[in-house]
mmCIF file with all atom_site columns, C-alpha atoms in Angstrom:
data_model
loop_
_atom_site.group_PDB
_atom_site.id
_atom_site.type_symbol
_atom_site.label_atom_id
_atom_site.label_alt_id
_atom_site.label_comp_id
_atom_site.label_asym_id
_atom_site.label_entity_id
_atom_site.label_seq_id
_atom_site.pdbx_PDB_ins_code
_atom_site.Cartn_x
_atom_site.Cartn_y
_atom_site.Cartn_z
_atom_site.occupancy
_atom_site.B_iso_or_equiv
_atom_site.pdbx_formal_charge
_atom_site.auth_seq_id
_atom_site.auth_comp_id
_atom_site.auth_asym_id
_atom_site.auth_atom_id
_atom_site.pdbx_PDB_model_num
ATOM 1  C CA . MET C 1 1  ? -10.924 -8.360  36.664  1.00 78.00 ? 286 MET C CA 1
ATOM 2  C CA . LYS C 1 2  ? -8.315  -9.670  34.235  1.00 85.00 ? 287 LYS C CA 1
ATOM 3  C CA . PRO C 1 3  ? -9.415  -9.800  30.564  1.00 86.00 ? 288 PRO C CA 1
ATOM 4  C CA . ILE C 1 4  ? -9.651  -13.207 28.932  1.00 88.00 ? 289 ILE C CA 1
ATOM 5  C CA . ILE C 1 5  ? -8.024  -13.532 25.516  1.00 88.00 ? 290 ILE C CA 1
ATOM 6  C CA . LYS C 1 6  ? -9.276  -16.250 23.183  1.00 88.00 ? 291 LYS C CA 1
ATOM 7  C CA . THR C 1 7  ? -7.598  -17.273 19.956  1.00 89.00 ? 292 THR C CA 1
ATOM 8  C CA . LEU C 1 8  ? -9.699  -18.270 16.978  1.00 86.00 ? 293 LEU C CA 1
ATOM 9  C CA . SER C 1 9  ? -8.172  -20.904 14.756  1.00 85.00 ? 294 SER C CA 1
ATOM 10 C CA . VAL C 1 10 ? -9.516  -21.061 11.214  1.00 80.00 ? 295 VAL C CA 1
ATOM 11 C CA . ARG C 1 11 ? -8.503  -23.522 8.543   1.00 78.00 ? 296 ARG C CA 1
ATOM 12 C CA . VAL C 1 12 ? -8.479  -22.141 5.023   1.00 72.00 ? 297 VAL C CA 1
ATOM 13 C CA . ARG C 1 13 ? -9.550  -24.755 2.557   1.00 75.00 ? 298 ARG C CA 1
ATOM 14 C CA . ASP C 1 14 ? -7.714  -25.428 -0.645  1.00 80.00 ? 299 ASP C CA 1
ATOM 15 C CA . LYS C 1 15 ? -10.630 -24.204 -2.738  1.00 82.00 ? 300 LYS C CA 1
ATOM 16 C CA . HIS C 1 16 ? -9.985  -20.653 -1.475  1.00 80.00 ? 301 HIS C CA 1
ATOM 17 C CA . ALA C 1 17 ? -6.213  -20.734 -1.970  1.00 84.00 ? 302 ALA C CA 1
ATOM 18 C CA . SER C 1 18 ? -6.252  -19.393 -5.530  1.00 88.00 ? 303 SER C CA 1
ATOM 19 C CA . VAL C 1 19 ? -8.421  -16.401 -4.574  1.00 89.00 ? 304 VAL C CA 1
ATOM 20 C CA . LEU C 1 20 ? -6.247  -15.601 -1.543  1.00 87.00 ? 305 LEU C CA 1
ATOM 21 C CA . ASN C 1 21 ? -3.088  -15.865 -3.651  1.00 90.00 ? 306 ASN C CA 1
ATOM 22 C CA . ARG C 1 22 ? -4.601  -13.470 -6.208  1.00 92.00 ? 307 ARG C CA 1
ATOM 23 C CA . MET C 1 23 ? -5.549  -11.014 -3.450  1.00 92.00 ? 308 MET C CA 1
ATOM 24 C CA . ALA C 1 24 ? -2.036  -11.193 -2.012  1.00 93.00 ? 309 ALA C CA 1
ATOM 25 C CA . PHE C 1 25 ? -0.623  -10.521 -5.477  1.00 94.00 ? 310 PHE C CA 1
ATOM 26 C CA . ASP C 1 26 ? -2.917  -7.503  -5.896  1.00 93.00 ? 311 ASP C CA 1
ATOM 27 C CA . VAL C 1 27 ? -1.885  -6.074  -2.514  1.00 93.00 ? 312 VAL C CA 1
ATOM 28 C CA . ASN C 1 28 ? 1.760   -6.513  -3.487  1.00 95.00 ? 313 ASN C CA 1
ATOM 29 C CA . GLN C 1 29 ? 1.138   -4.688  -6.779  1.00 93.00 ? 314 GLN C CA 1
ATOM 30 C CA . VAL C 1 30 ? -0.479  -1.761  -4.946  1.00 93.00 ? 315 VAL C CA 1
ATOM 31 C CA . TRP C 1 31 ? 2.487   -1.581  -2.547  1.00 93.00 ? 316 TRP C CA 1
ATOM 32 C CA . ASN C 1 32 ? 4.976   -1.651  -5.445  1.00 93.00 ? 317 ASN C CA 1
ATOM 33 C CA . ALA C 1 33 ? 3.062   1.050   -7.355  1.00 91.00 ? 318 ALA C CA 1
ATOM 34 C CA . ALA C 1 34 ? 2.935   3.286   -4.279  1.00 90.00 ? 319 ALA C CA 1
ATOM 35 C CA . ASN C 1 35 ? 6.625   2.703   -3.675  1.00 88.00 ? 320 ASN C CA 1
ATOM 36 C CA . ALA C 1 36 ? 7.556   3.529   -7.268  1.00 87.00 ? 321 ALA C CA 1
ATOM 37 C CA . TYR C 1 37 ? 5.413   6.664   -7.335  1.00 85.00 ? 322 TYR C CA 1
ATOM 38 C CA . SER C 1 38 ? 6.621   8.000   -4.001  1.00 83.00 ? 323 SER C CA 1
ATOM 39 C CA . ASP C 1 39 ? 10.238  7.222   -4.916  1.00 79.00 ? 324 ASP C CA 1
ATOM 40 C CA . GLU C 1 40 ? 9.900   9.075   -8.217  1.00 77.00 ? 325 GLU C CA 1
ATOM 41 C CA . PHE C 1 41 ? 8.453   12.221  -6.651  1.00 73.00 ? 326 PHE C CA 1
ATOM 42 C CA . SER C 1 42 ? 10.163  12.272  -3.260  1.00 72.00 ? 327 SER C CA 1
ATOM 43 C CA . TRP C 1 43 ? 13.353  14.038  -4.386  1.00 73.00 ? 328 TRP C CA 1
ATOM 44 C CA . VAL C 1 44 ? 12.683  16.947  -6.762  1.00 74.00 ? 329 VAL C CA 1
ATOM 45 C CA . PRO C 1 45 ? 15.585  18.701  -8.527  1.00 76.00 ? 330 PRO C CA 1
ATOM 46 C CA . VAL C 1 46 ? 15.623  22.481  -8.091  1.00 80.00 ? 331 VAL C CA 1
ATOM 47 C CA . PRO C 1 47 ? 18.008  24.530  -10.249 1.00 84.00 ? 332 PRO C CA 1
ATOM 48 C CA . GLU C 1 48 ? 20.890  26.160  -8.353  1.00 81.00 ? 333 GLU C CA 1
ATOM 49 C CA . VAL C 1 49 ? 19.733  24.559  -5.088  1.00 78.00 ? 334 VAL C CA 1
ATOM 50 C CA . GLY C 1 50 ? 20.028  20.827  -5.609  1.00 79.00 ? 335 GLY C CA 1
ATOM 51 C CA . TYR C 1 51 ? 17.446  18.259  -4.610  1.00 74.00 ? 336 TYR C CA 1
ATOM 52 C CA . ILE C 1 52 ? 14.602  18.953  -2.192  1.00 72.00 ? 337 ILE C CA 1
ATOM 53 C CA . ASN C 1 53 ? 12.770  16.172  -0.393  1.00 69.00 ? 338 ASN C CA 1
ATOM 54 C CA . CYS C 1 54 ? 9.040   16.575  -1.006  1.00 71.00 ? 339 CYS C CA 1
ATOM 55 C CA . GLY C 1 55 ? 7.661   13.652  0.973   1.00 72.00 ? 340 GLY C CA 1
ATOM 56 C CA . THR C 1 56 ? 4.440   12.342  -0.509  1.00 77.00 ? 341 THR C CA 1
ATOM 57 C CA . SER C 1 57 ? 1.609   11.863  1.955   1.00 82.00 ? 342 SER C CA 1
ATOM 58 C CA . ALA C 1 58 ? -0.999  9.114   1.951   1.00 81.00 ? 343 ALA C CA 1
ATOM 59 C CA . PHE C 1 59 ? -3.586  11.571  0.634   1.00 84.00 ? 344 PHE C CA 1
ATOM 60 C CA . GLU C 1 60 ? -1.433  12.478  -2.371  1.00 83.00 ? 345 GLU C CA 1
ATOM 61 C CA . LEU C 1 61 ? -0.690  8.830   -3.102  1.00 84.00 ? 346 LEU C CA 1
ATOM 62 C CA . MET C 1 62 ? -4.380  7.893   -2.937  1.00 83.00 ? 347 MET C CA 1
ATOM 63 C CA . LYS C 1 63 ? -5.268  10.763  -5.249  1.00 83.00 ? 348 LYS C CA 1
ATOM 64 C CA . ASP C 1 64 ? -2.624  9.794   -7.804  1.00 81.00 ? 349 ASP C CA 1
ATOM 65 C CA . LEU C 1 65 ? -3.175  6.020   -7.645  1.00 85.00 ? 350 LEU C CA 1
ATOM 66 C CA . LYS C 1 66 ? -6.966  6.312   -7.785  1.00 85.00 ? 351 LYS C CA 1
ATOM 67 C CA . GLY C 1 67 ? -7.490  4.382   -11.042 1.00 85.00 ? 352 GLY C CA 1
ATOM 68 C CA . LEU C 1 68 ? -4.941  1.663   -10.325 1.00 86.00 ? 353 LEU C CA 1
ATOM 69 C CA . ARG C 1 69 ? -7.498  -0.932  -9.255  1.00 86.00 ? 354 ARG C CA 1
ATOM 70 C CA . LYS C 1 70 ? -9.611  -0.672  -12.405 1.00 87.00 ? 355 LYS C CA 1
ATOM 71 C CA . GLU C 1 71 ? -6.770  -0.403  -14.881 1.00 88.00 ? 356 GLU C CA 1
ATOM 72 C CA . ARG C 1 72 ? -5.067  -3.554  -13.585 1.00 87.00 ? 357 ARG C CA 1
ATOM 73 C CA . GLY C 1 73 ? -8.269  -5.534  -12.990 1.00 88.00 ? 358 GLY C CA 1
ATOM 74 C CA . MET C 1 74 ? -7.714  -6.178  -9.290  1.00 89.00 ? 359 MET C CA 1
ATOM 75 C CA . ILE C 1 75 ? -10.190 -8.211  -7.264  1.00 90.00 ? 360 ILE C CA 1
ATOM 76 C CA . ILE C 1 76 ? -9.457  -6.513  -3.936  1.00 89.00 ? 361 ILE C CA 1
ATOM 77 C CA . ASP C 1 77 ? -11.770 -3.829  -2.592  1.00 88.00 ? 362 ASP C CA 1
ATOM 78 C CA . SER C 1 78 ? -10.988 -0.124  -2.839  1.00 88.00 ? 363 SER C CA 1
ATOM 79 C CA . THR C 1 79 ? -10.710 0.098   0.955   1.00 90.00 ? 364 THR C CA 1
ATOM 80 C CA . ALA C 1 80 ? -7.937  -2.499  0.844   1.00 90.00 ? 365 ALA C CA 1
ATOM 81 C CA . VAL C 1 81 ? -6.089  -0.342  -1.682  1.00 90.00 ? 366 VAL C CA 1
ATOM 82 C CA . GLN C 1 82 ? -6.494  2.699   0.568   1.00 90.00 ? 367 GLN C CA 1
ATOM 83 C CA . GLU C 1 83 ? -5.256  0.770   3.611   1.00 92.00 ? 368 GLU C CA 1
ATOM 84 C CA . VAL C 1 84 ? -2.176  -0.485  1.763   1.00 92.00 ? 369 VAL C CA 1
ATOM 85 C CA . ILE C 1 85 ? -1.351  3.044   0.594   1.00 90.00 ? 370 ILE C CA 1
ATOM 86 C CA . ALA C 1 86 ? -1.844  4.429   4.121   1.00 91.00 ? 371 ALA C CA 1
ATOM 87 C CA . VAL C 1 87 ? 0.452   1.786   5.636   1.00 92.00 ? 372 VAL C CA 1
ATOM 88 C CA . HIS C 1 88 ? 3.037   2.442   2.912   1.00 90.00 ? 373 HIS C CA 1
ATOM 89 C CA . ALA C 1 89 ? 2.998   6.200   3.568   1.00 87.00 ? 374 ALA C CA 1
ATOM 90 C CA . LYS C 1 90 ? 3.285   5.613   7.311   1.00 88.00 ? 375 LYS C CA 1
ATOM 91 C CA . ALA C 1 91 ? 6.265   3.302   6.846   1.00 87.00 ? 376 ALA C CA 1
ATOM 92 C CA . ARG C 1 92 ? 7.955   5.712   4.446   1.00 82.00 ? 377 ARG C CA 1
ATOM 93 C CA . LYS C 1 93 ? 7.471   8.617   6.850   1.00 80.00 ? 378 LYS C CA 1
ATOM 94 C CA . GLN C 1 94 ? 8.693   6.540   9.784   1.00 80.00 ? 379 GLN C CA 1
ATOM 95 C CA . PHE C 1 95 ? 11.974  5.644   8.087   1.00 77.00 ? 380 PHE C CA 1
ATOM 96 C CA . LYS C 1 96 ? 12.270  9.001   6.250   1.00 71.00 ? 381 LYS C CA 1
ATOM 97 C CA . LYS C 1 97 ? 12.933  7.477   2.841   1.00 54.00 ? 382 LYS C CA 1
#
C-alpha cells in the first residue's frame, strides 16, 4: 500500500507576526553567538607548533552558551536554543570550518 501524504496549509495572522519576528531574531542571535564562540576557540595557537584545530562540539557549545537566553532576554524556549546550537555544530563539522 502506497502512503498518502497530506499537506497542511496554515495562515499566520498579522497579530502573531511581531512575536514570530522576535523569535526569528532570537534564533539568529543564538546562531551568531555559537558561530563567534566556535570560531574563537576552533584554532588554538601552540608555541613552536603553530595552530591546532580543536573543533568545538555541540556539548561544549551548549555548556558555554548556557546563560545566553537569560542574559539577552530571549523569548524562545531553552530547547530551541539547544536545537540551534546542535544544528550549528553539525553544519560546522560537516564543512570542517
